[in-house]
Every structure is written in C-alpha cells, then in structure tokens.
C-alpha cells in the first residue's frame, strides 16, 4: 500500500538523506523517496503503524522532526516547532491552505526569539571586537571573553545543543563540526574569532533557511491549479462543497475569474478560458454549451454552468499534480550519486582534519595549537549541504517549470535522458499528423475539371458515414450537384444516377481499366462514370501545423537523428517525411516491431526519445530512454510514458529539451562551484592562509548561492 507522509521541521538536507536511507533499509518498506522541496515522504508498506515507526527513525537521526499526515499538518501547522528560523514551505495539495499559515509560522514565537537572539549576538559580537581592538589588559581580556561567550551562546545555542547530542550519537555532521571549532577557538585564546564564526554561521543558516523556504513556496504555487471546493447547483440553490465530494453528473457553477474544480461539459454560458497552467498555451480558448472543459482552467468574464464528467481524483488537474509529485520519487543518476557521495565525503574530510591537526606538529612543522586551528577551518568547510540541497531542488524546480510549459516529466532520470537525447523517434498518425483523413490531391480525366471531380464525388458520397466520405464532403463544401438512386456497393463504395448514367465512387474494385501511371502507389478514391475513370482523389493525413518547425528546432539543438516509426504504408510514410525534410522512415511496422527499432538505435549508441499517442505505442514508450505521450488521450500510453505533452501537440518539445539541458547545466555548475570553493578553502587552510570565517562562507555561503541558483529554474519563462 502506497503512503505519503509529511516530515515537518526537517531543514538539513544531509539529515533528510540519512532518514530516507534508514527507512529504506528497514524491513517492510519499499520504494522509499523523500522530496526535500515539498517535505513529502512516499513509500510502500503493509505495516499499519508505519507513522509511529518512521517517527522513531526520525528521532534517532534528527531532533524536532514531526511526522504527520495531511490533515494533521492542516490542523497543527501553526503549532509546529520552529527549527533554525525555518520558513515552512510545505503545502498539502488536498487541502490547499494558504501561504498565510506559513507566514504566520515563520514569524511566530520561535522565529521571533531566534531573530531577537541573533540581533543580540551581533551587537555583543561587535562590542567584543571593538574592545578587543581598542582596550588591552587583564580586565579587557575577561570582558572580551564574556561578551564573546554571550554572543556565541545567543547566536548558536541550538547549534551547540544539537552538536553535543550528535557527538554522543557518534554522528559527525555540521553542528558537531561547528561546536568543536568554537570550543577549540575559546581554548586556543581566540574568543572573538569564535564569536564571529558562530554569528556568521547562524546568519548564514538563517539566510539559507529563507532561501529554501522561498524555493518551497515557489514550488507550492504549482498546486494552485486545482481548487478544493466547487459551487454545486442543487434545487436552484448554490452550495459550496469540497470538490472531492462532488459526484459525477452534478451541475456546478463556474463564476468569472474562478478556476474550474472538476472536468465537465458546459451546459449554459460561454467564456474564454485560460489553459496556460495545464498546457502552457498562452492564448485563451473560447468555450460554449456542449464543449468539454478540463479542471484547472481559469475562467474569464463569462458565467458557466457545467455537468461534471469525472470524479475529483480522476480530473485533469489532479492527474497533472499527481504526475508532478510522483516525479520526485524517480531520482536522477546524479541525485543518487550525490546521496552516496555525502555519506563518504564528510568522514573523509574529518579524517583529513585529524591528520592535519596531528601529523605536521609531530613532524616538527609547528605547534599543535597552530595546526589544530587549521584543521578546524577544514572541518567547518567540509559540510556537503550545498550539494545535497541544490541537486534535488534543481531536479524538482526543472520538473515544476516544465509542467508550466505543458510538459509533465515523471522524474529526474527522464530529465537527464531528455537532456542527453541525440535521437528522436516519432509515431506518424496522431503525432506528426493530425490523424484526420483529408483530400490531398485531385486528378481529373476525360475532359472533367478537378472542381467537377470533387463536387461529383461529394454528391455520390452524400449519405455515407464513412470517414473518407466525410473528408470528401468537407473539402467540397456545399457546391455539389443533386443525384438520384443512391446506394451502397458492398466492399467497393457508393453509387448514384447522374444524367441517366451510373456514377460510382470508391476503391479500385470499381475499375475496369488500367490505372494511369501517376496513380500507381497513391492511396486514392476513384470516381467512375458510365464505366470509365473520370477522376481520383488522393487521400492523406494532414501534417500538424507545428511539426516541421519543431523538428527543425530539434535539429538546431543538436539532435542528430529523427525517425518516423509507423505502421502505415511506405508511400504514406515517405510522403510525410518529404514534407518534413531529412527524416528517416521505417514503415509497415507492427506494434512489436517498434521496440526492436529502439533496441537497434540503442546498440548504435543513441539516447532515444520516442513520441507517440496511441495505445499500441505503450511498449515502445516504455522501451525508449524517455517515452513522451501526446496529450491525455490513451491511458495506456500515458501510464507507459515518462513525459506527457499536456497540450496534445509538439510545440513544447524543443522547450522541454532546452529546459532539461539547463537543469543539468545548473546541477553541474553547483557541484563544481561547491567542491571548488571547499577545496580552495581546505588548501588555503593547510598553508595557514584561510581564516575560520572563510570556512563558514564555504559552508553556508556556498549553500545559499547554490540554492538560489537552482531555484531560478522555477522562474523559467
């Protein structure tokens, strides 16, 4: 049974990864994933007491973490423990409570106390520094010592308490490192430096929490596409009910500038709808009676009444939010690598610090006091939080930004595949084409004009309901002559009487003569009058308006190969490819042949994305590195796909590729930047060129920079 819980007051990303690993290693838990951005822990278990067991695991790793369910989060949000001035950015999609709770929480008693003590510590620290520089002597020494101690305790009392607890648990992390560094600085006769380091660290932590909180609030905005209540019309009265309790078939009222809570069909009224939150399409769409409207759309000026067609859990907006939330469980390779890296990185640096503190003085290269101070700088600089926070945040920010473009990507590893893809394969019908049969060319013989051939064919097909007949009549319009004696010719087409002679329209079985050379290999409907061929209508699938431009954009982005994989005839496939440019075609494929084609491309060294829309595309969508489904058509295709183009067209595909590459570039930059700064500070510390404040900047300062750099992805236009 899949469950989702919220972990409140968990501000340390490194601790979060430890909690996730500990739960995953506990018997009875599968597919464990914690999303630091939304605070949501998802897992599968048969246990009935999972919540209490997970609370125990959290307590053993990080103090103050509260495990709660959605409704508990809603009821107790204002009473949560405020840890390190955290801006609580968690949001329960099912209840949709406002940011006001979060704002109130941030500025509650715990937050106000923390800010007050931080301000006091800055004043005390400044006083200690001034006296240290201007006043000398025994009295000055103890005054400076007292002010520095007071400043350190005011700024970092909670850090020291946590550091002592973690030290007894033999868990080496940043609070332990800071506690050791500050105590050692006092023992080494550097009280002012100890105070300055503590203040700088606490200010950095405060700014870091604000940056993470802001990022979480930006992510939270993704959930605002789905209202939690609906105005139901019952016996002529408007009643506001939770959307989850509105039955299918109910009549609801959508007032101007309200979001549509449930999928439905318009009964009365007309309005312009903003679908940008769902599809990324910026232009509003006109709707009126009889048209389908998806949940999450923003109503314009008109008043609409609708009959609901789907339950809350099956609505378009809910499915989009579910896809975005579940994407966090599909972690990218770099995210998994960073989790493993963090587990070995800190112990290695702690060991390096011990070597720096002990080996040089034993070799006669200086005093223990000198090398211990340098080792402390290395210790404080070693925390991997900048990477551990920014990497998963980058993935989630990219997934969130993609959803606003109308591309729902189901996980970090699919973002990676999309960024690396050098080969795109497309289904033809319904993907590159509209899937709608049209008359592409008209051939006329025996003195008839193309206009006459078209009008006679439309007249002959007047009463047929076949899709081909509909396309012929649509192409002709209303200008068709009147015929008589209409009848169906089984397996051939239709016929009627025109000027006393038989006019037949249908397939090649109607022909009694050889085809003109230009019609060989052409899929066509033939028009035969009094036994003689007078014309033919070539049929084709209409190319999507955006298809050619999208494929050209992909080529500009460096996609080396583009293929059409289709079950359609070779002639039709080649005709489509000719309109698109340099595109390879593999036609007349059975559903089982398409995965084989993907395997061949993999063996050739390609990273392959496949784009398709039909139920028969499910196997090949699964087989490709990133399978992309068109719109919310086939359920099987959407379930099998790794990404969904919500608008049902290809326009957003190049944007998604560019965004995914930007995400991967952001992750690389953050990793390189964080490691480079830390390596530089460690190297400088070894040679005595780095002060303690530099190590604090290498920890909290770098973390803030990395978080803000990752969070900018959420504001991608």
XYZ file of C-alpha atoms in Angstrom, residues 13-685:
673
model
C 19.186 18.028 3.539
C 22.027 15.734 4.644
C 19.934 14.515 7.591
C 16.981 14.066 5.228
C 19.027 11.736 3.037
C 20.057 9.750 6.138
C 16.415 9.404 7.217
C 15.430 8.280 3.711
C 18.230 5.688 3.682
C 17.364 4.435 7.185
C 13.694 3.913 6.278
C 14.650 2.185 3.012
C 16.889 -0.222 4.982
C 14.117 -1.007 7.479
C 12.342 -4.271 6.769
C 8.873 -3.877 5.255
C 9.446 -0.607 3.361
C 9.849 -0.374 -0.414
C 10.311 2.429 -2.960
C 11.138 4.977 -0.259
C 11.617 8.535 -1.518
C 11.808 11.851 0.319
C 11.306 15.101 -1.563
C 13.157 17.855 0.284
C 11.395 20.519 -1.781
C 7.864 19.531 -0.706
C 8.713 17.676 2.555
C 6.800 14.635 1.304
C 7.952 11.123 2.162
C 6.455 8.428 -0.070
C 6.851 4.675 0.392
C 5.102 1.323 0.050
C 4.416 -0.892 3.059
C 1.930 -3.352 4.502
C 2.533 -2.096 8.049
C -0.314 -0.488 9.935
C 1.903 1.508 12.341
C 4.217 2.994 9.728
C 3.808 6.542 11.004
C 4.989 5.815 14.554
C 7.878 3.664 13.340
C 9.029 6.398 10.948
C 8.759 8.949 13.776
C 11.141 6.777 15.829
C 13.600 6.583 12.937
C 13.483 10.381 12.515
C 14.003 10.936 16.265
C 17.111 8.759 16.194
C 18.651 10.899 13.447
C 17.326 14.458 13.790
C 15.645 16.130 16.785
C 12.451 18.107 16.313
C 11.213 16.352 13.168
C 7.459 15.711 13.307
C 5.906 13.041 11.103
C 2.353 13.898 10.175
C -0.368 13.158 7.676
C -2.045 15.772 5.510
C -4.975 16.515 7.811
C -2.708 16.734 10.860
C -0.474 19.175 9.009
C -3.537 21.298 8.271
C -4.740 21.300 11.896
C -1.413 21.805 13.674
C 0.526 23.858 11.190
C 0.597 26.952 13.387
C 1.901 24.999 16.398
C 4.921 23.373 14.737
C 8.320 23.739 16.387
C 10.256 26.462 14.579
C 13.642 24.931 13.838
C 16.517 27.298 12.906
C 14.126 30.020 11.747
C 12.787 27.700 9.047
C 10.272 29.141 6.613
C 7.892 26.201 6.499
C 7.120 25.799 2.831
C 5.140 22.569 2.926
C 1.771 22.550 1.264
C -0.877 19.840 1.253
C -2.431 19.680 -2.210
C -5.578 18.061 -0.878
C -6.427 20.915 1.459
C -4.831 23.846 -0.288
C -4.286 26.035 2.757
C -2.947 29.488 2.110
C 0.550 30.848 2.493
C -0.719 32.911 5.409
C -0.219 29.934 7.723
C 3.347 29.655 6.541
C 3.979 33.364 7.007
C 2.459 33.282 10.466
C 4.531 30.218 11.343
C 7.740 31.840 10.197
C 7.103 34.889 12.359
C 5.695 33.003 15.372
C 7.209 32.871 18.867
C 10.079 30.518 17.919
C 11.048 32.619 14.916
C 10.832 35.908 16.820
C 13.015 34.526 19.643
C 15.602 33.260 17.184
C 15.738 36.599 15.361
C 15.958 38.524 18.654
C 18.853 36.405 19.890
C 20.611 36.723 16.527
C 20.349 40.531 16.661
C 21.611 40.496 20.267
C 24.535 38.297 19.296
C 25.539 40.707 16.506
C 25.532 43.621 18.994
C 27.515 41.658 21.600
C 29.954 40.407 18.974
C 30.527 43.917 17.626
C 31.187 45.150 21.162
C 33.644 42.309 21.802
C 35.506 43.054 18.572
C 35.700 46.782 19.319
C 37.028 46.212 22.868
C 39.499 43.617 21.565
C 40.954 46.188 19.169
C 40.870 49.249 21.476
C 41.345 48.023 25.067
C 44.182 45.899 26.461
C 44.926 44.400 29.838
C 43.554 41.754 32.220
C 40.139 43.404 32.628
C 39.796 43.874 28.908
C 40.658 40.202 28.292
C 37.910 38.882 30.575
C 35.380 41.460 29.353
C 36.038 40.472 25.751
C 35.871 36.796 26.731
C 32.491 37.312 28.458
C 30.996 39.296 25.579
C 32.258 36.736 23.029
C 30.839 33.834 25.042
C 27.474 35.606 25.377
C 27.427 36.369 21.648
C 28.292 32.761 20.772
C 25.588 31.328 23.036
C 22.959 33.775 21.794
C 23.697 33.019 18.143
C 24.378 29.298 18.336
C 22.875 27.779 21.476
C 20.650 25.462 19.434
C 23.558 24.513 17.154
C 25.706 23.612 20.172
C 22.930 21.579 21.840
C 22.369 19.608 18.655
C 26.121 19.243 18.156
C 26.616 17.740 21.608
C 23.726 15.283 21.080
C 25.056 14.217 17.698
C 28.582 13.822 19.097
C 27.260 11.380 21.737
C 25.464 9.510 18.949
C 28.785 9.363 17.033
C 27.187 11.189 14.089
C 29.613 13.651 12.564
C 27.802 16.494 10.793
C 27.930 20.281 10.605
C 26.606 21.034 14.112
C 29.287 18.781 15.636
C 31.958 20.395 13.485
C 30.831 23.907 14.474
C 30.652 23.001 18.183
C 34.158 21.523 18.147
C 35.522 24.504 16.210
C 34.028 27.121 18.576
C 35.105 25.317 21.774
C 38.611 24.874 20.365
C 38.793 28.565 19.417
C 37.965 29.572 23.007
C 40.550 27.097 24.343
C 43.163 28.455 21.947
C 42.584 32.000 23.218
C 40.594 33.283 20.230
C 37.215 34.185 21.796
C 36.425 36.971 19.297
C 37.030 34.664 16.347
C 34.814 32.031 17.974
C 32.020 34.594 18.364
C 32.400 35.903 14.807
C 32.341 32.377 13.366
C 29.215 31.466 15.363
C 27.412 34.661 14.331
C 28.409 34.253 10.685
C 27.314 30.629 10.718
C 23.927 31.445 12.279
C 23.305 34.336 9.891
C 24.201 32.040 7.005
C 21.836 29.366 8.336
C 19.077 31.950 8.662
C 19.563 33.162 5.069
C 19.823 29.555 3.845
C 16.511 28.662 5.511
C 14.902 31.724 3.949
C 16.233 30.729 0.514
C 14.989 27.151 0.875
C 11.664 28.399 2.233
C 11.250 30.747 -0.714
C 12.011 27.921 -3.118
C 9.457 25.713 -1.387
C 6.834 28.448 -1.653
C 7.556 28.790 -5.379
C 7.141 25.035 -5.774
C 3.946 25.217 -3.734
C 2.409 27.527 -6.329
C 2.287 24.580 -8.725
C -0.584 23.169 -6.678
C -2.760 26.235 -7.127
C -4.143 24.983 -10.439
C -6.713 22.886 -8.572
C -9.442 24.454 -6.408
C -10.505 22.424 -3.398
C -14.167 23.492 -3.428
C -16.899 23.593 -6.051
C -20.158 25.578 -6.233
C -22.815 22.897 -6.765
C -26.288 23.751 -8.082
C -28.924 21.818 -6.092
C -32.644 22.577 -6.378
C -31.832 26.017 -7.729
C -29.536 26.881 -4.820
C -25.760 27.300 -4.966
C -23.980 25.189 -2.329
C -20.212 25.202 -1.814
C -18.902 21.656 -1.310
C -15.427 20.082 -1.157
C -14.561 19.163 -4.740
C -13.620 15.653 -3.625
C -17.246 15.075 -2.532
C -18.923 16.198 -5.768
C -20.436 13.237 -7.623
C -20.037 12.654 -11.350
C -23.030 14.144 -13.173
C -23.505 17.019 -10.717
C -24.165 20.520 -12.034
C -21.622 23.105 -10.906
C -21.330 26.868 -11.406
C -18.077 28.476 -12.557
C -18.104 32.183 -11.796
C -15.927 34.753 -13.578
C -12.209 34.521 -12.734
C -12.606 31.203 -10.886
C -10.665 28.026 -11.617
C -12.603 25.013 -12.844
C -12.548 22.425 -9.999
C -13.679 19.335 -11.977
C -13.709 18.131 -15.577
C -17.087 18.621 -17.201
C -19.265 19.660 -20.137
C -20.621 23.201 -20.462
C -24.434 23.310 -20.148
C -25.048 27.051 -20.379
C -22.996 30.185 -20.924
C -19.869 30.984 -22.887
C -16.493 32.319 -21.826
C -12.800 32.495 -22.621
C -10.677 30.008 -20.671
C -7.009 30.392 -19.739
C -5.422 26.930 -20.102
C -1.814 28.058 -19.635
C -1.418 26.306 -16.270
C -2.354 22.989 -17.901
C -0.953 23.134 -21.407
C 1.448 26.074 -21.458
C -0.713 27.640 -24.194
C -0.834 31.392 -23.615
C -3.817 32.173 -25.875
C -7.254 31.818 -24.197
C -9.777 29.384 -25.653
C -13.459 30.124 -26.323
C -15.936 27.598 -24.860
C -19.701 27.377 -25.055
C -22.520 24.871 -24.483
C -21.627 21.275 -25.315
C -17.852 21.668 -25.090
C -15.566 19.788 -22.712
C -13.661 21.808 -20.100
C -10.723 20.420 -18.065
C -10.268 21.129 -14.371
C -7.561 23.673 -13.596
C -8.609 26.054 -16.388
C -9.104 29.685 -15.322
C -12.475 31.137 -16.314
C -12.651 34.575 -17.946
C -15.530 37.042 -17.788
C -18.424 34.648 -18.513
C -20.635 32.671 -16.123
C -20.713 28.918 -16.885
C -22.767 26.014 -15.642
C -21.225 22.585 -16.185
C -22.102 18.946 -15.687
C -19.158 17.086 -14.178
C -17.830 14.110 -16.145
C -15.042 12.930 -13.835
C -14.527 12.473 -10.123
C -12.052 14.706 -8.281
C -9.352 12.002 -8.185
C -9.590 11.405 -11.940
C -9.761 15.036 -13.048
C -7.157 16.570 -15.351
C -5.687 18.899 -12.699
C -5.418 16.087 -10.138
C -3.663 13.844 -12.627
C -1.204 16.615 -13.500
C -0.430 17.299 -9.830
C -0.064 13.568 -9.156
C 2.388 13.224 -12.031
C 4.453 16.190 -10.807
C 4.504 14.959 -7.196
C 5.373 11.373 -8.104
C 8.200 12.673 -10.289
C 10.231 13.281 -7.134
C 10.373 9.531 -6.477
C 12.118 8.926 -9.820
C 15.536 10.238 -8.864
C 18.190 11.081 -11.408
C 21.581 9.375 -11.541
C 23.347 12.476 -10.264
C 20.913 12.752 -7.339
C 21.617 9.148 -6.321
C 25.352 9.715 -6.787
C 25.286 12.799 -4.560
C 23.470 10.857 -1.804
C 26.207 8.202 -1.854
C 28.896 10.881 -2.105
C 27.614 12.709 1.001
C 27.818 9.515 3.067
C 31.554 9.138 2.467
C 32.615 12.754 1.918
C 32.243 14.065 5.490
C 34.049 11.117 7.202
C 36.927 11.503 4.728
C 37.262 15.237 5.452
C 37.039 14.610 9.217
C 39.855 12.100 8.860
C 41.840 14.624 6.811
C 41.324 17.232 9.541
C 42.665 14.868 12.189
C 45.733 14.192 10.073
C 46.294 17.954 9.605
C 45.953 18.509 13.362
C 48.332 15.713 14.405
C 50.884 14.803 11.718
C 52.603 18.192 10.975
C 53.310 19.046 14.667
C 54.614 15.520 15.270
C 56.954 16.091 12.336
C 58.193 19.305 13.922
C 56.494 21.637 11.437
C 54.827 23.832 14.055
C 52.829 23.783 17.280
C 49.728 21.738 17.943
C 47.759 24.963 18.507
C 48.674 26.217 15.040
C 47.720 23.012 13.217
C 44.582 22.364 15.283
C 43.328 25.809 14.252
C 43.995 24.986 10.590
C 42.264 21.629 10.999
C 39.198 23.363 12.434
C 38.928 25.528 9.308
C 38.949 22.344 7.207
C 36.306 20.781 9.465
C 33.839 23.646 9.203
C 34.280 23.907 5.427
C 33.566 20.214 4.873
C 29.741 20.121 5.184
C 28.184 18.849 1.886
C 24.796 20.542 2.399
C 25.193 22.903 -0.586
C 25.270 19.955 -2.965
C 22.821 17.757 -1.069
C 20.157 20.503 -1.099
C 20.732 22.077 -4.514
C 20.832 18.913 -6.657
C 17.352 17.534 -5.793
C 15.995 21.098 -5.725
C 17.288 21.606 -9.287
C 15.506 18.477 -10.490
C 12.235 19.416 -8.840
C 12.448 23.037 -9.995
C 13.020 21.809 -13.557
C 10.067 19.424 -13.366
C 7.895 22.241 -11.990
C 8.974 24.688 -14.697
C 8.313 22.040 -17.368
C 4.793 21.472 -16.026
C 4.063 25.171 -16.502
C 5.164 24.778 -20.125
C 2.669 21.944 -20.512
C 5.258 19.136 -20.331
C 4.802 16.704 -17.436
C 8.092 14.897 -16.791
C 7.827 11.969 -14.403
C 11.267 12.106 -12.780
C 14.823 13.358 -12.669
C 16.219 10.464 -14.682
C 13.895 11.333 -17.563
C 15.075 14.955 -17.413
C 18.583 13.564 -17.815
C 17.526 11.410 -20.780
C 15.786 14.347 -22.436
C 18.901 16.492 -21.979
C 21.185 13.799 -23.445
C 18.882 12.645 -26.272
C 20.526 12.713 -29.692
C 17.799 10.736 -31.455
C 14.036 11.381 -31.576
C 11.644 8.800 -32.994
C 8.039 9.725 -33.757
C 4.867 7.825 -34.419
C 3.221 9.261 -37.550
C -0.553 9.195 -37.264
C -1.781 11.474 -34.492
C 1.727 12.614 -33.563
C 3.383 14.226 -36.580
C -0.005 14.340 -38.296
C -3.439 15.254 -37.030
C -4.806 11.739 -37.617
C -7.550 13.268 -39.748
C -8.012 11.988 -43.335
C -8.058 14.744 -45.931
C -8.122 15.052 -49.705
C -4.535 15.931 -50.579
C -4.653 15.915 -54.431
C -7.325 15.741 -57.145
C -6.776 14.028 -60.524
C -9.181 14.689 -63.434
C -9.566 12.779 -66.756
C -11.717 12.734 -69.909
C -12.275 16.470 -70.048
C -13.521 16.903 -66.475
C -12.040 19.609 -64.261
C -10.733 18.997 -60.733
C -13.639 21.043 -59.340
C -16.159 18.836 -61.176
C -14.478 15.648 -59.947
C -14.577 16.867 -56.352
C -18.213 18.010 -56.493
C -19.402 14.769 -58.164
C -17.520 12.646 -55.602
C -19.048 14.653 -52.744
C -22.507 14.261 -54.279
C -22.045 10.499 -54.658
C -20.889 10.193 -51.006
C -23.722 12.416 -49.732
C -25.319 9.822 -47.434
C -22.257 7.782 -46.450
C -20.969 7.954 -42.860
C -17.514 6.579 -43.718
C -14.617 8.850 -42.540
C -13.345 9.107 -46.132
C -16.779 10.261 -47.326
C -16.857 12.874 -44.564
C -13.432 14.227 -45.598
C -14.537 14.479 -49.268
C -17.713 16.369 -48.355
C -15.752 18.673 -46.031
C -13.264 19.508 -48.801
C -16.073 20.210 -51.271
C -18.290 22.309 -49.033
C -21.898 22.730 -50.274
C -21.370 23.087 -54.026
C -22.411 19.573 -55.154
C -24.991 18.564 -57.807
C -28.168 16.659 -56.961
C -28.136 12.924 -57.803
C -30.712 10.157 -57.551
C -30.869 6.420 -56.759
C -28.219 6.489 -54.010
C -26.988 3.070 -52.875
C -24.021 1.351 -51.172
C -21.858 -1.083 -53.155
C -20.693 -3.626 -50.559
C -16.897 -3.626 -50.209
C -16.478 -1.082 -53.010
C -18.058 2.292 -52.216
C -21.231 4.141 -53.223
C -23.118 4.848 -56.429
C -25.901 7.109 -57.723
C -27.538 8.135 -61.003
C -26.184 11.270 -62.694
C -27.782 12.414 -66.002
C -29.237 8.992 -66.564
C -25.973 7.076 -66.107
C -24.279 5.383 -63.122
C -21.734 7.371 -61.121
C -19.673 5.303 -58.670
C -17.161 6.455 -56.023
C -14.966 4.010 -54.120
C -11.904 1.770 -54.200
C -10.033 0.083 -57.040
C -12.628 -2.729 -57.311
C -14.759 -0.289 -59.300
C -12.147 -0.044 -62.067
C -12.346 -1.926 -65.361
C -9.259 -0.357 -66.923
C -5.575 0.096 -66.073
C -4.633 2.923 -63.758
C -2.810 5.976 -65.119
C 0.881 5.830 -64.177
C 0.600 8.853 -61.866
C -1.848 6.962 -59.627
C 0.414 3.940 -59.033
C 1.221 3.695 -55.332
C -1.176 6.513 -54.438
C -3.843 5.882 -51.808
C -6.925 7.211 -53.603
C -10.707 7.112 -54.061
C -11.737 6.626 -57.688
C -14.672 8.254 -59.493
C -16.130 6.128 -62.317
C -18.882 7.425 -64.642
C -20.616 5.023 -67.016
C -17.761 2.522 -66.513
C -14.948 4.979 -67.319
C -12.492 6.567 -64.851
C -13.090 10.331 -64.788
C -11.141 11.267 -61.690
C -9.397 10.254 -58.468
C -8.976 11.821 -55.042
C -5.638 11.162 -53.302
C -6.056 10.809 -49.542
C -3.571 11.757 -46.919
C -3.142 12.566 -43.273
C -2.728 16.285 -42.538
C 0.650 17.307 -41.153
C 0.454 19.141 -37.837
C 0.993 22.873 -38.237
C 3.904 22.876 -35.807
C 5.562 19.584 -36.860
C 8.064 20.931 -39.401
C 9.180 23.808 -37.156
C 9.552 21.512 -34.121
C 11.743 19.031 -35.998
C 13.861 21.893 -37.354
C 14.277 23.255 -33.795
C 15.351 19.833 -32.511
C 17.956 19.637 -35.254
C 19.290 23.063 -34.237
C 19.560 21.740 -30.682
C 21.923 19.028 -31.909
C 19.537 16.077 -32.270
C 21.448 14.023 -34.840
C 18.748 11.607 -35.987
C 14.992 11.889 -36.442
C 12.885 8.908 -37.454
C 9.280 8.079 -38.217
C 8.240 4.672 -36.848
C 4.795 3.850 -38.207
C 2.504 1.001 -39.073
C 1.233 2.974 -42.082
C 2.219 2.206 -45.674
C 5.644 3.104 -47.050
C 4.081 5.526 -49.545
C 2.284 7.484 -46.828
C 5.321 7.462 -44.554
C 7.569 8.757 -47.339
C 5.032 11.424 -48.242
C 5.017 12.673 -44.638
C 8.821 12.542 -44.442
C 9.090 14.539 -47.675
C 7.066 17.343 -46.117
C 9.254 17.356 -43.005
C 12.680 17.327 -44.631
C 15.534 14.967 -43.802
C 13.670 12.403 -41.692
C 14.269 8.655 -41.790
C 11.226 6.388 -42.143
C 10.507 2.838 -41.032
C 7.018 1.906 -42.179
C 4.553 -1.001 -42.028
C 5.736 -1.845 -38.501
C 3.680 -3.982 -36.151
C 3.480 -2.781 -32.506
C 6.135 -5.337 -31.502
C 8.489 -4.084 -34.246
C 8.826 -0.574 -32.794
C 10.623 -1.666 -29.575
C 13.023 -3.680 -31.765
C 13.782 -0.491 -33.708
C 14.555 1.313 -30.417
C 16.869 -1.557 -29.387
C 18.736 -1.163 -32.670
C 19.187 2.559 -32.034
C 20.461 1.807 -28.519
C 23.015 -0.636 -29.906
C 24.189 2.132 -32.231
C 24.917 4.253 -29.145
C 21.961 6.648 -29.237
C 19.947 8.051 -26.341
C 16.435 7.782 -27.759
C 13.214 9.672 -27.052
C 10.041 8.301 -28.621
C 6.933 10.460 -29.085
C 3.588 8.729 -29.666
C -0.080 8.857 -28.803
C -1.775 5.518 -29.413
C -2.426 2.538 -27.143
C -0.214 0.496 -29.471
C 2.672 2.839 -28.616
C 2.799 1.748 -24.946
C 5.534 -0.915 -25.473
C 7.852 1.414 -27.393
C 7.242 4.298 -24.953
C 8.459 2.010 -22.171
C 11.472 0.815 -24.168
C 12.883 4.253 -25.039
C 15.094 6.303 -22.703
C 12.320 8.875 -22.417
C 8.888 7.974 -23.792
C 6.699 11.008 -24.474
C 2.908 10.723 -24.823
C 0.763 13.240 -26.711
C -1.914 14.812 -24.505
C -4.246 12.918 -22.201
C -5.534 10.532 -24.881
C -4.727 6.861 -24.353
C -4.497 5.910 -20.656
C -2.120 3.055 -21.535
C 0.222 5.432 -23.384
C 0.218 7.956 -20.521
C 0.928 5.259 -17.918
C 3.780 3.847 -20.017
C 5.216 7.259 -20.898
C 7.934 9.072 -18.959
C 6.645 12.504 -20.013
C 3.351 13.894 -21.307
C 2.787 16.803 -23.704
C -0.363 18.082 -21.991
C -1.442 20.357 -24.853
C -1.633 17.405 -27.250
C 0.754 18.996 -29.766
C 4.511 19.077 -30.324
C 5.158 22.786 -29.717
C 6.576 22.398 -26.208
C 9.033 19.629 -27.120
C 12.051 21.834 -28.025
C 11.362 23.983 -24.953
C 11.446 20.870 -22.759
C 14.784 19.800 -24.267
C 16.277 23.264 -23.664
C 14.941 23.329 -20.093
C 16.256 19.838 -19.296
C 19.708 20.844 -20.537
C 19.528 23.982 -18.404
C 18.668 21.844 -15.361
C 21.636 19.541 -15.947
C 23.911 22.541 -16.502
C 22.688 24.051 -13.215
C 23.430 20.806 -11.368
C 26.915 20.578 -12.878
C 27.662 24.222 -12.054
C 26.507 23.841 -8.446
C 28.553 20.673 -7.903
C 31.703 22.163 -9.461
C 31.278 25.505 -7.664
C 30.669 23.949 -4.232
C 33.538 21.471 -4.485
C 35.933 24.067 -5.921
C 35.264 26.572 -3.126
C 35.603 23.896 -0.433
C 38.799 22.525 -1.997
C 40.246 26.038 -2.212
C 39.473 26.800 1.453
C 40.881 23.442 2.574
C 44.077 24.036 0.581
C 44.423 27.584 1.938
C 43.780 26.323 5.468
